[in-house]
Coordinates of C-alpha atoms in Angstrom, one line a residue:
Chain A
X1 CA 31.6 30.9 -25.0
X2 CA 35.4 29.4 -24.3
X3 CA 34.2 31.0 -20.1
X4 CA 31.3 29.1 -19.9
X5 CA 32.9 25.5 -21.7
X6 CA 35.5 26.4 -18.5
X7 CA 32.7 27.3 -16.3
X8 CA 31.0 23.4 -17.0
X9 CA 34.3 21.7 -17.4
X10 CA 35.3 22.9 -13.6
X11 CA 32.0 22.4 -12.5
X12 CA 32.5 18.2 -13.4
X13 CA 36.1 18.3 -11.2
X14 CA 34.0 19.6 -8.5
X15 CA 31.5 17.0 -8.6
X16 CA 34.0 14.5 -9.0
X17 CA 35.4 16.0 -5.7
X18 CA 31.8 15.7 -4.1
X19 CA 31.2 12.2 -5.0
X20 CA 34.7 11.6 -3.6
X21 CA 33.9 13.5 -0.2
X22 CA 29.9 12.4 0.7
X23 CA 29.2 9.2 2.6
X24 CA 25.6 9.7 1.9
X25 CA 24.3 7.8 -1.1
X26 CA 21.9 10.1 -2.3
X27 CA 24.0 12.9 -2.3
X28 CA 26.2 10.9 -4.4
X29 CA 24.1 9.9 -7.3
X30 CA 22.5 13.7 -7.0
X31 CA 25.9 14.5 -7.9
X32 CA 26.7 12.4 -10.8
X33 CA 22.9 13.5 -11.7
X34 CA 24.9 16.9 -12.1
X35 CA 27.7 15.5 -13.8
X36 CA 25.4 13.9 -16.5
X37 CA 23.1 17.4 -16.9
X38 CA 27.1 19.4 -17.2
X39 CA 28.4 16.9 -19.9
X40 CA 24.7 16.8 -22.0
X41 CA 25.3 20.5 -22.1
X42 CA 29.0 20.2 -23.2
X43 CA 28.6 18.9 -27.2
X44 CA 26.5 22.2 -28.4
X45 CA 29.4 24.6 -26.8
X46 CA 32.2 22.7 -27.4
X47 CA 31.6 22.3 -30.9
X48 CA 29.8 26.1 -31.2
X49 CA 26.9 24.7 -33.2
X50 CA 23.2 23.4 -32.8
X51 CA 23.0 20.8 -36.0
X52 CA 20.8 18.0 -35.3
X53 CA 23.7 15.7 -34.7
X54 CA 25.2 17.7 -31.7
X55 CA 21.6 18.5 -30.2
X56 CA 20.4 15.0 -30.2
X57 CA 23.6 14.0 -28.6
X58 CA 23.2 16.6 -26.1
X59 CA 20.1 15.5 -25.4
X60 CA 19.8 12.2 -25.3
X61 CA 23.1 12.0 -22.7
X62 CA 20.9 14.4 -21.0
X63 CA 18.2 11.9 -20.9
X64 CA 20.2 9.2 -19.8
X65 CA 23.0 10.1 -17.7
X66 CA 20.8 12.9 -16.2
X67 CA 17.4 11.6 -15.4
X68 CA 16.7 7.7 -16.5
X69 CA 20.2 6.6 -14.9
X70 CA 19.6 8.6 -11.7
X71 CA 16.0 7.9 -10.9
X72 CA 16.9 4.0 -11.0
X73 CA 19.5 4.6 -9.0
X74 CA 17.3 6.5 -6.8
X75 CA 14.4 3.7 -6.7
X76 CA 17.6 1.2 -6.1
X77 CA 18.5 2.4 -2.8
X78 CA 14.8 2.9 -1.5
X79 CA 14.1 -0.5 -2.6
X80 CA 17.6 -1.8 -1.2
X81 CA 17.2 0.9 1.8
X82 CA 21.1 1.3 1.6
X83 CA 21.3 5.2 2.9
X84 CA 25.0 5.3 3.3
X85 CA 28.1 4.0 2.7
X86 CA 29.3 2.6 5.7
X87 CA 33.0 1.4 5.9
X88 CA 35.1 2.6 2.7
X89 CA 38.4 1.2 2.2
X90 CA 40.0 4.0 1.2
X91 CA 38.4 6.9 4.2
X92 CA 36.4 9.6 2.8
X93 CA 39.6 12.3 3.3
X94 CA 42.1 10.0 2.0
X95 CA 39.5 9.5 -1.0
X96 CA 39.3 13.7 -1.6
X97 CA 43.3 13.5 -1.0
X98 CA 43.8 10.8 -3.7
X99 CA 41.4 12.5 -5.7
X100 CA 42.8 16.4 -5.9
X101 CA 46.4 14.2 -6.3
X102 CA 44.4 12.5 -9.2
X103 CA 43.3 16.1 -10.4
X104 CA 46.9 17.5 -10.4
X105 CA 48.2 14.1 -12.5
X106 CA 45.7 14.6 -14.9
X107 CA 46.3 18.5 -15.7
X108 CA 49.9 17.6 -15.7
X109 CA 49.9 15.0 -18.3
X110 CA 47.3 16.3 -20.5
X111 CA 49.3 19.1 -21.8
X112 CA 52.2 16.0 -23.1
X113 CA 50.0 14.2 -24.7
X114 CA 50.5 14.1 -28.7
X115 CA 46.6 14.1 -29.5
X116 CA 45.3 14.6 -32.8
X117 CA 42.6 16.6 -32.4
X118 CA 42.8 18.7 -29.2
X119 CA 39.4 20.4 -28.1
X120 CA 41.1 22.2 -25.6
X121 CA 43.6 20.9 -23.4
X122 CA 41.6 21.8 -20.2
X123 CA 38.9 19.5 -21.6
X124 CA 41.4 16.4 -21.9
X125 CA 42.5 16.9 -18.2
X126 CA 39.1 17.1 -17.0
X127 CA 38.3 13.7 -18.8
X128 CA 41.2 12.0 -17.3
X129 CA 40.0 13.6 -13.9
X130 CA 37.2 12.0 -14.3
X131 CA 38.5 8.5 -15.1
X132 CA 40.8 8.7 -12.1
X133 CA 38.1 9.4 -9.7
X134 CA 35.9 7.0 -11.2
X135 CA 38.6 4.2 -10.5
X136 CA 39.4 5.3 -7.1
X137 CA 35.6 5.4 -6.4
X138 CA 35.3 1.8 -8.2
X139 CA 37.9 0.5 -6.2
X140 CA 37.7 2.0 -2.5
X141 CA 33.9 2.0 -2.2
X142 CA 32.3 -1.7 -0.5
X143 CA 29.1 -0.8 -1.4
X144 CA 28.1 -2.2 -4.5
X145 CA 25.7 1.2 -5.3
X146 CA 28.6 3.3 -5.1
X147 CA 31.0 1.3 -7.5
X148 CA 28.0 1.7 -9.6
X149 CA 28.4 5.5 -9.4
X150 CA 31.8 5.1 -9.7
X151 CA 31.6 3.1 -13.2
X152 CA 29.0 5.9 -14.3
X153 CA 31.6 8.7 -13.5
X154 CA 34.8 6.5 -15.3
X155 CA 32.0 6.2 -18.1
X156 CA 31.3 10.2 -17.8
X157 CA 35.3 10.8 -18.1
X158 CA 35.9 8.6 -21.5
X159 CA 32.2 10.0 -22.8
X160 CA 34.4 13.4 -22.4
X161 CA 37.1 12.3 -24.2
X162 CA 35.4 11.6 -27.0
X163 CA 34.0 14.9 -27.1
X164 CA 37.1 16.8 -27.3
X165 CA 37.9 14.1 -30.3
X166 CA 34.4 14.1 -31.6
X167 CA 34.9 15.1 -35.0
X168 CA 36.7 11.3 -35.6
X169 CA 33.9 9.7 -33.5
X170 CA 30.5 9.0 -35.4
X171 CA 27.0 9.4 -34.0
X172 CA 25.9 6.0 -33.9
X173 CA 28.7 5.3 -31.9
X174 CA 28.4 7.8 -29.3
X175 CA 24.7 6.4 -29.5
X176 CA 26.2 2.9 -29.2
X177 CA 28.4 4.4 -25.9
X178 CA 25.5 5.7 -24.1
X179 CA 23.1 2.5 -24.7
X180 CA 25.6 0.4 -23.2
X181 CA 26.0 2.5 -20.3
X182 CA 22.2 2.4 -19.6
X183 CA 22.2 -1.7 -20.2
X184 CA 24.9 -2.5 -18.0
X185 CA 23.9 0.3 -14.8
X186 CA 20.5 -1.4 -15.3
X187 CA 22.1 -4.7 -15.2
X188 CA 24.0 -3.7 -12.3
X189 CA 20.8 -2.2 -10.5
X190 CA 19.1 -5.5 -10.8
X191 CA 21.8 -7.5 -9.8
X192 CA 22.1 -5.4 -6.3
X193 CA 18.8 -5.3 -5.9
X194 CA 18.8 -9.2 -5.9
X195 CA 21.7 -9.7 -4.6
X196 CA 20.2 -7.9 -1.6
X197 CA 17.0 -9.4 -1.4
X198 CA 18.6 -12.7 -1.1
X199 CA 21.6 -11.6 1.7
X200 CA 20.3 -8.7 3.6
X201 CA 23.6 -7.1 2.4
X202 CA 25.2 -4.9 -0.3
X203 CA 28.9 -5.3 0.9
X204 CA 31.2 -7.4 -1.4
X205 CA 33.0 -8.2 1.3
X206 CA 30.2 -10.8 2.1
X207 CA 30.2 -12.1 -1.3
X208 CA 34.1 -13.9 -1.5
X209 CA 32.8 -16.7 -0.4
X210 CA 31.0 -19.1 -2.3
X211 CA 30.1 -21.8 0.3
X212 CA 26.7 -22.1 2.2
X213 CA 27.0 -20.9 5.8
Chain B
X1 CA 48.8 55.7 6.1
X2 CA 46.0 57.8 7.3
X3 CA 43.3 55.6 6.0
X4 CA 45.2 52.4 6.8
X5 CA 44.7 54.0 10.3
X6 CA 41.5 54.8 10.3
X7 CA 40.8 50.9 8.5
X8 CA 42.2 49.7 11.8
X9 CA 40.4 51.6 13.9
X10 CA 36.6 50.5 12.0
X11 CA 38.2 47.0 12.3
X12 CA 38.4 47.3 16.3
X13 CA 35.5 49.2 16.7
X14 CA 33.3 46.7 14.6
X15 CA 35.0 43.7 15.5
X16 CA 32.0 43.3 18.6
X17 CA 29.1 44.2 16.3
X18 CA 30.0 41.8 13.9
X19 CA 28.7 38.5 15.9
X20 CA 25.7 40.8 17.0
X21 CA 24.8 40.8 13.6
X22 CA 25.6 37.2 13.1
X23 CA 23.3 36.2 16.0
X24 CA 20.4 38.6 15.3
X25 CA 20.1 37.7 11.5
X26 CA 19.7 34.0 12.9
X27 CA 17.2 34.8 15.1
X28 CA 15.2 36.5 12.5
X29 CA 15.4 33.6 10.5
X30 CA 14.4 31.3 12.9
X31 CA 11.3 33.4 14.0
X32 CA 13.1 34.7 17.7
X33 CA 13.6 38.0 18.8
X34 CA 17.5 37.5 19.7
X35 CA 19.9 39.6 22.1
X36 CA 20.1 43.0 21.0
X37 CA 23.0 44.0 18.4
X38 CA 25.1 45.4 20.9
X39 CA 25.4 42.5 23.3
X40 CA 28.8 41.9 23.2
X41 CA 29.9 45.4 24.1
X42 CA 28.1 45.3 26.9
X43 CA 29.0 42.2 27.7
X44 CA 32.9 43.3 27.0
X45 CA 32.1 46.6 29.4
X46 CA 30.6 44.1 32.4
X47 CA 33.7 41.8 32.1
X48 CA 36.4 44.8 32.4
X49 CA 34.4 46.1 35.6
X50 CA 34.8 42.8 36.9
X51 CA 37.4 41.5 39.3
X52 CA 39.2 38.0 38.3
X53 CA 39.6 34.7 40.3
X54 CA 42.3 32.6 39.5
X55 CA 42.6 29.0 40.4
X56 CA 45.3 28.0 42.6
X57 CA 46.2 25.3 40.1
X58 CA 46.9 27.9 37.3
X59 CA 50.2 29.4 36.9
X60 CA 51.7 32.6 35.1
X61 CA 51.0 30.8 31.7
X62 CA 46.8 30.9 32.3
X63 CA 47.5 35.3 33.0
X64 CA 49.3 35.8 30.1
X65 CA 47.6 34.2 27.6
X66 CA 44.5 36.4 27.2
X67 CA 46.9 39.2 26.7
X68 CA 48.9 37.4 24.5
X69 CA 45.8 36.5 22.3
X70 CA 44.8 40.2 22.5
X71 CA 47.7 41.7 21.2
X72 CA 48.2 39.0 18.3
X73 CA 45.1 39.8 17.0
X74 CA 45.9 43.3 16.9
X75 CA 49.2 42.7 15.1
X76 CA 47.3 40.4 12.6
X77 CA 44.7 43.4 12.2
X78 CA 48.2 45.6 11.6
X79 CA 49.1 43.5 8.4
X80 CA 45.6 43.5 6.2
X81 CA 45.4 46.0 4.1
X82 CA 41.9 47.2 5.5
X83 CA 41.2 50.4 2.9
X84 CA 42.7 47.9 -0.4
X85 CA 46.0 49.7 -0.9
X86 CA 48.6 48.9 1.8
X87 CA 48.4 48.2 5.6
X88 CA 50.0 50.1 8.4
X89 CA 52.8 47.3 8.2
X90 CA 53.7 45.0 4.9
X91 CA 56.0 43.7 3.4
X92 CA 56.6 40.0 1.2
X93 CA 55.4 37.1 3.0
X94 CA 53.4 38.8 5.7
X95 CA 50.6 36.7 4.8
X96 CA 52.8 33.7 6.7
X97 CA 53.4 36.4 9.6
X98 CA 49.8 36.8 9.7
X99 CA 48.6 33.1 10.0
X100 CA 51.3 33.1 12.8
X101 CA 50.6 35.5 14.5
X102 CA 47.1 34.0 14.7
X103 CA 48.5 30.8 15.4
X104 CA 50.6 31.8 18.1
X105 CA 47.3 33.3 19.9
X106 CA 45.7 29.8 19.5
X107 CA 48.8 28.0 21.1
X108 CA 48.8 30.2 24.0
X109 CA 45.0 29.9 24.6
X110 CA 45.7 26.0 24.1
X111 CA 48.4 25.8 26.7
X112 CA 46.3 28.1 29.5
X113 CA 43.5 25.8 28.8
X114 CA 46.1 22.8 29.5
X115 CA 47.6 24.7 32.5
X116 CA 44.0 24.5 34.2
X117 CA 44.1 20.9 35.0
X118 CA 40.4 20.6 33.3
X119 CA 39.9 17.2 31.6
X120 CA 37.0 19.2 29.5
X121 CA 39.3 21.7 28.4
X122 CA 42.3 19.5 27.8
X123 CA 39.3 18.3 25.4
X124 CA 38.4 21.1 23.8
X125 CA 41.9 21.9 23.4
X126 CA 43.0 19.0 21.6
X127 CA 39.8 19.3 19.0
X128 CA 41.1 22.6 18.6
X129 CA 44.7 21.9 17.5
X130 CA 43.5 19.1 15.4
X131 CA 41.0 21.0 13.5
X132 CA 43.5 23.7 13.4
X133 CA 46.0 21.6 11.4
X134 CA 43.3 20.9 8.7
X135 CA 42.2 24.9 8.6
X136 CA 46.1 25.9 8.3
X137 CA 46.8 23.7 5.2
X138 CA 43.1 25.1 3.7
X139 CA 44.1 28.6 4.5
X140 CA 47.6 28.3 2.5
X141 CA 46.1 26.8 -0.5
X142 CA 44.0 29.8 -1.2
X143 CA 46.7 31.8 -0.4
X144 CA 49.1 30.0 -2.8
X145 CA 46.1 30.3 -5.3
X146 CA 45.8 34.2 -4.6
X147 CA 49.8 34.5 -4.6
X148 CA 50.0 32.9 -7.9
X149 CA 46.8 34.6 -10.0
X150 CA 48.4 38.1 -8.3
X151 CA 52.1 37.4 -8.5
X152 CA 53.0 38.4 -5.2
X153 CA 53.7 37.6 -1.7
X154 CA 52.3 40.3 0.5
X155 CA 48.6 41.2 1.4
X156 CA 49.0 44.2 -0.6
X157 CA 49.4 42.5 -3.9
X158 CA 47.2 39.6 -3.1
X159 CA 44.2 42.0 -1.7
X160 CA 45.3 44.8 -3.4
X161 CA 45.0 46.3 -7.0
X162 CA 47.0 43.4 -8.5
X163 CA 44.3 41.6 -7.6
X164 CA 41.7 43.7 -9.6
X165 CA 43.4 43.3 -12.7
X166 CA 43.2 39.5 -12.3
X167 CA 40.2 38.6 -11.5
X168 CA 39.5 38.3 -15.7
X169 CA 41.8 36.5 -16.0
X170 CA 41.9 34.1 -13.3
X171 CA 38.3 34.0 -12.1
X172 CA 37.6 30.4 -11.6
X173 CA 40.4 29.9 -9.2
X174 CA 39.6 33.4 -7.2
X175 CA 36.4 32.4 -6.8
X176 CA 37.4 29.1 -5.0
X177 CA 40.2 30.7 -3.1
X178 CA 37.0 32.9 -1.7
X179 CA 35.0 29.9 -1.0
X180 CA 37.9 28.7 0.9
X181 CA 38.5 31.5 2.9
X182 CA 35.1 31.2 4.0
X183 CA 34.8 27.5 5.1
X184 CA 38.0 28.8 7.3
X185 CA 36.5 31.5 8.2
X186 CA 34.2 29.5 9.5
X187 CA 36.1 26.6 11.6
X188 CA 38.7 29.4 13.0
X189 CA 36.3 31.4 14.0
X190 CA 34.2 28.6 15.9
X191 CA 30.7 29.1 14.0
X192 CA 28.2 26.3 12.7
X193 CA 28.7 24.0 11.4
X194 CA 32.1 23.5 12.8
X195 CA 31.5 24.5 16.2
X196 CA 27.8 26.0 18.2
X197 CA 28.8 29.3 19.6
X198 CA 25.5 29.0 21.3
X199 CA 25.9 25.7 23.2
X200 CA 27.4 25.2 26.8
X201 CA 27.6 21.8 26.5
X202 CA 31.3 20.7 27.1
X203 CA 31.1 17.7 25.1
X204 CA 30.2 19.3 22.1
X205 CA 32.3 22.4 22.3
X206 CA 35.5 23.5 20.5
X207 CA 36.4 27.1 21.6
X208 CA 33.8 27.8 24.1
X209 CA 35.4 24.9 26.4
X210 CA 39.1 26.5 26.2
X211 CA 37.6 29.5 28.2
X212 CA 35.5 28.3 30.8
X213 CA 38.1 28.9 33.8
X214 CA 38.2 32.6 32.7
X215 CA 36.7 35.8 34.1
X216 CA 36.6 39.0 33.8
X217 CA 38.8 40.9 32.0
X218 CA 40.6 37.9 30.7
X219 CA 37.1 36.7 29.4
X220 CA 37.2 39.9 27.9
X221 CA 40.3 40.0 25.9
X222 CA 39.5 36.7 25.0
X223 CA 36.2 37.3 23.7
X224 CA 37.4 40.7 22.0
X225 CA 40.2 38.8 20.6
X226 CA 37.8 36.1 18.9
X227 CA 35.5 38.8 17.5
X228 CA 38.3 40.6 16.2
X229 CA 39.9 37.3 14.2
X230 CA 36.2 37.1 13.2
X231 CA 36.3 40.4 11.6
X232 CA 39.8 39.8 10.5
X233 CA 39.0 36.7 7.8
X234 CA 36.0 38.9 7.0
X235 CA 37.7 41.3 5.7
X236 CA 40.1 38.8 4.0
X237 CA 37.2 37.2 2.1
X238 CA 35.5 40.9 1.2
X239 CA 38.8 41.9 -0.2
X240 CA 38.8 38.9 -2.6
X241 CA 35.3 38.9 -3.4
X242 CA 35.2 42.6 -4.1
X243 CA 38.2 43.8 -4.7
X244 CA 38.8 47.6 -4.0
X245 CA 42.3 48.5 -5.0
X246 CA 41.1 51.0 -7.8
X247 CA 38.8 52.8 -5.4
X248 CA 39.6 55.8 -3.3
X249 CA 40.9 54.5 0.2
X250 CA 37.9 56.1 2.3
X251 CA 35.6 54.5 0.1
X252 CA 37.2 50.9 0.2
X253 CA 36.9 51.5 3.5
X254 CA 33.3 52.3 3.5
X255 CA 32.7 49.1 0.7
X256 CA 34.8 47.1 3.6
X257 CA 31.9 48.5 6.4
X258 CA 29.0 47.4 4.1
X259 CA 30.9 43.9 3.1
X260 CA 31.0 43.1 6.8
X261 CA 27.8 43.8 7.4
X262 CA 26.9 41.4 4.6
X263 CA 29.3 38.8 6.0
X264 CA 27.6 38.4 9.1
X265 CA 24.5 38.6 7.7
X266 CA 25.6 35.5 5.6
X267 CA 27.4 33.4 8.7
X268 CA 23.8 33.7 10.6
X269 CA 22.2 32.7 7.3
X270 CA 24.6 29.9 7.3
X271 CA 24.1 29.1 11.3
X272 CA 19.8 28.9 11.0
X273 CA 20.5 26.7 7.1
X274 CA 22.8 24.1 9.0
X275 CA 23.4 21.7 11.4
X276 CA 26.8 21.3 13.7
X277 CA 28.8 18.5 11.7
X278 CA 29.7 15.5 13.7
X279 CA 33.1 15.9 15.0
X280 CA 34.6 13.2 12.4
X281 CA 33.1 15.2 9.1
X282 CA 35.1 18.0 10.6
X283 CA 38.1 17.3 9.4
X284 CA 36.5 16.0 5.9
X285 CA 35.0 19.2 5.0
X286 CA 38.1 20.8 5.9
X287 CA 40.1 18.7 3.7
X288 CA 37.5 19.2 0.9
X289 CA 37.7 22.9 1.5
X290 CA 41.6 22.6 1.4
X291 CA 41.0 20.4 -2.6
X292 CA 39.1 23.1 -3.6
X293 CA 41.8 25.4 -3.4
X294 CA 44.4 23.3 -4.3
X295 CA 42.3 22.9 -7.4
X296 CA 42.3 26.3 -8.2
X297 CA 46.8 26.5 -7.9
X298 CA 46.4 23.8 -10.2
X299 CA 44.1 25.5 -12.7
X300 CA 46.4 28.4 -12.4
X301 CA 49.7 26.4 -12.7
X302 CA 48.2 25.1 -15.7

């Protein structure tokens, strides 16, 4: 059992690292498709039991960070016909460098910190993976689809965290989490959407300016 | 010592078959017929009954280097322990000897290709040494990964049976070390999707564009030479992936026979599955390869 919560846990670095490495759009929300499917499957073997309350959490993070998320994203970029991401500001190498040096950070501290309830430390380190690459993602990417990916997989790593703490964290909150994850990437999808509709262009490097050209 | 022997000897006498095998299972795949298994030795017997033309332009540099390429092989192919005990020579720290020694084959083939006065191969020359740089950094990460999970610093330890009692416990990062050592095997070895061993288009080329002013048997010790690296990581990658140090020595060696087989087999599965990579993912694949293992000395340092 403690192989196979390993086996998942590694499995999230690595598709941290593929998000980090693709320039291709598709592949990138494929991949956090993954990530969502790896961390539904977490709660039951973490915790080592199938009660309702860690099923339907299972489940419904399945449901959401797995399929609904994804296939919106999906119909986003066919709508918005964005394919790629074009010019990152951070390059795709310098992105996988930052992100294994994010990696090594994150198994380094994990192991310091003074945490109450410790469901593993390998868990903790992966969560703060996770975060870290979310940010860099967040921050390097120009294409507003990808930050959106980007604030799924920082939302992934702190949905992680709470797992290892879970025992302190009620249902309806975790319910509460993953609702307001789904209201704000569907927010988010509708804004790009619009927001490309109206300016033929999904960089925010267009959008500093606020004056009519 | 005898079966260290008789390792190297399989190692040379294969080394030819081994992109044979390569070639032929991508043919299958993509519905061709393909040369026959054996091409290269022919191929290797026509260029050593050739004679060889020089260009006037070339100087003692472009003779030596085929030679020099030859023979580091061979001296690479001295320090893997072939049958999963011990090599004909080891000792701590050949591994950096053996990426070397490789290395040093690769600088000489660069500077003949320089010493030609070819702008193409000036070309394929530079890609070379650049993508080089990436596959060197990859290639020491899975080694550091493999050093660390087997406590040791020679080939003996790292492929031998310290490493069969800890693959239980260090699975996760041997298993990315391997994937490692296969990207690499890949871009040293100048297969897709790095580089098209099948084109003859300069401006697409890596390797093939380093040799074009050679003939004969030069071409020949450079092709043998290639092979032979080829079959080199190979063996590498079979010796992580199944790792014989428990077994008897002739039968690690005959595991090593069927695990190369199976190697090729996979690089032409790999070749008819994949396009060539622009030249700019090159060095992004490489540098994911290289994370990869870095991930796993991480998990390991943990």
């Amino acid at each position: 059992m403690q192989r196979l919560v390993e086996l998942v846990l590694l499995l999230i670095v690595l598709t941290n690292f593929m998000v980090l490495g693709t320039s291709r759009l598709s592949t990138c929300i494929r991949a956090i498709a993954f990530q969502g499917l790896l961390l539904g499957l977490l709660p039951p073997l973490l915790h080592r039991s199938l009660a309702v309350y860690t099923v339907a959490l299972a489940l419904s993070a399945i449901a959401v960070k797995a399929i609904i998320l994804p296939r919106f994203l999906q119909w986003a970029i066919r709508e918005a016909s964005v394919r790629r991401e074009i010019e990152p500001r951070i390059g795709f190498v310098a992105s996988l460098l930052l992100g294994a040096v994010a990696v090594a950070v994150a198994f380094g501290t994990a192991q310091q910190l003074p945490l109450p309830d410790r469901g593993g430390s390998l868990a903790v380190a992966v969560s703060l993976a996770t975060v870290i690459c979310g940010l860099i993602v967040l921050t390097s990417r120009a294409r507003a689809l990808t930050q959106v990916v980007g604030y799924l997989m920082l939302e992934n790593g702190v949905y992680l965290f709470g797992l290892t703490q879970a025992a302190r964290v009620p249902f309806l909150v975790e319910l509460g989490m993953l609702l307001d994850v789904f209201v704000g990437v569907f927010i988010m999808g509708i804004v790009v959407f619009h927001i490309n509709r109206e300016f033929d262009s999904l960089s925010d490097t267009d959008l500093t300016e606020l004056s009519e050209r | 010592m005898l079966s260290a022997i008789a390792g190297l000897l399989l190692v040379m006498l294969v080394a030819p078959l081994l992109p044979g095998v390569a070639g032929r299972t991508k043919a299958i795949l993509t519905g061709r017929r393909g040369p026959p298994l054996l091409q290269l030795y022919y191929d290797l017997a026509r260029l050593f009954r050739k004679g060889v033309v020089y260009s006037t332009t070339t100087t003692w540099m472009f003779r030596l280097a085929p030679v020099v390429l030859a023979v580091s092989a061979l001296l690479a192919a001295c320090l893997i322990p072939l049958d999963g005990h011990a090599a004909i020579v080891g000792f701590a720290g050949d591994v950096i000897v053996f990426t070397y020694l490789l290395a040093l084959g690769r600088f000489v083939l660069v500077l003949a290709s320089l010493d030609t006065g070819s702008s193409f191969e000036g070309m394929g020359a530079s890609r070379e040494v650049t993508f080089a740089s990436f596959t060197e950094v990859a290639f020491f990460f899975a080694l550091i990964a493999l050093s660390l999970a087997t406590d040791s610093l020679s080939f003996a330890g790292m492929l031998g049976a310290p490493l069969v009692t800890a693959w239980p416990s260090a699975a996760p990062s041997i298993v990315m070390a391997a994937a490692t050592l296969f990207v690499v095997l890949l871009a040293e070895t100048s297969r897709v999707p790095f580089d098209d061993p099948a084109t003859h288009l300069e401006l697409t080329m890596i390797h093939e564009v380093m040799v074009l002013d050679h003939g004969g048997p030069d071409l020949a010790l450079i092709l043998y030479a290639s092979a032979l690296k080829l079959t080199l990581f190979a063996s590498i990658v079979i010796s992580v992936v199944v790792p014989r140090g428990m077994l008897n020595p002739f039968l690690a060696l005959a595991v090593l026979a069927a695990g190369l087989l199976a190697v090729g087999i996979a690089i032409g599965i790999v070749e008819s599955v994949m396009a060539r990579l622009r030249l700019t993912r090159v060095p992004q694949v490489l540098v994911a390869a290289g994370a990869l293992a870095a991930f796993g000395v991480i998990l390991l340092l943990r």
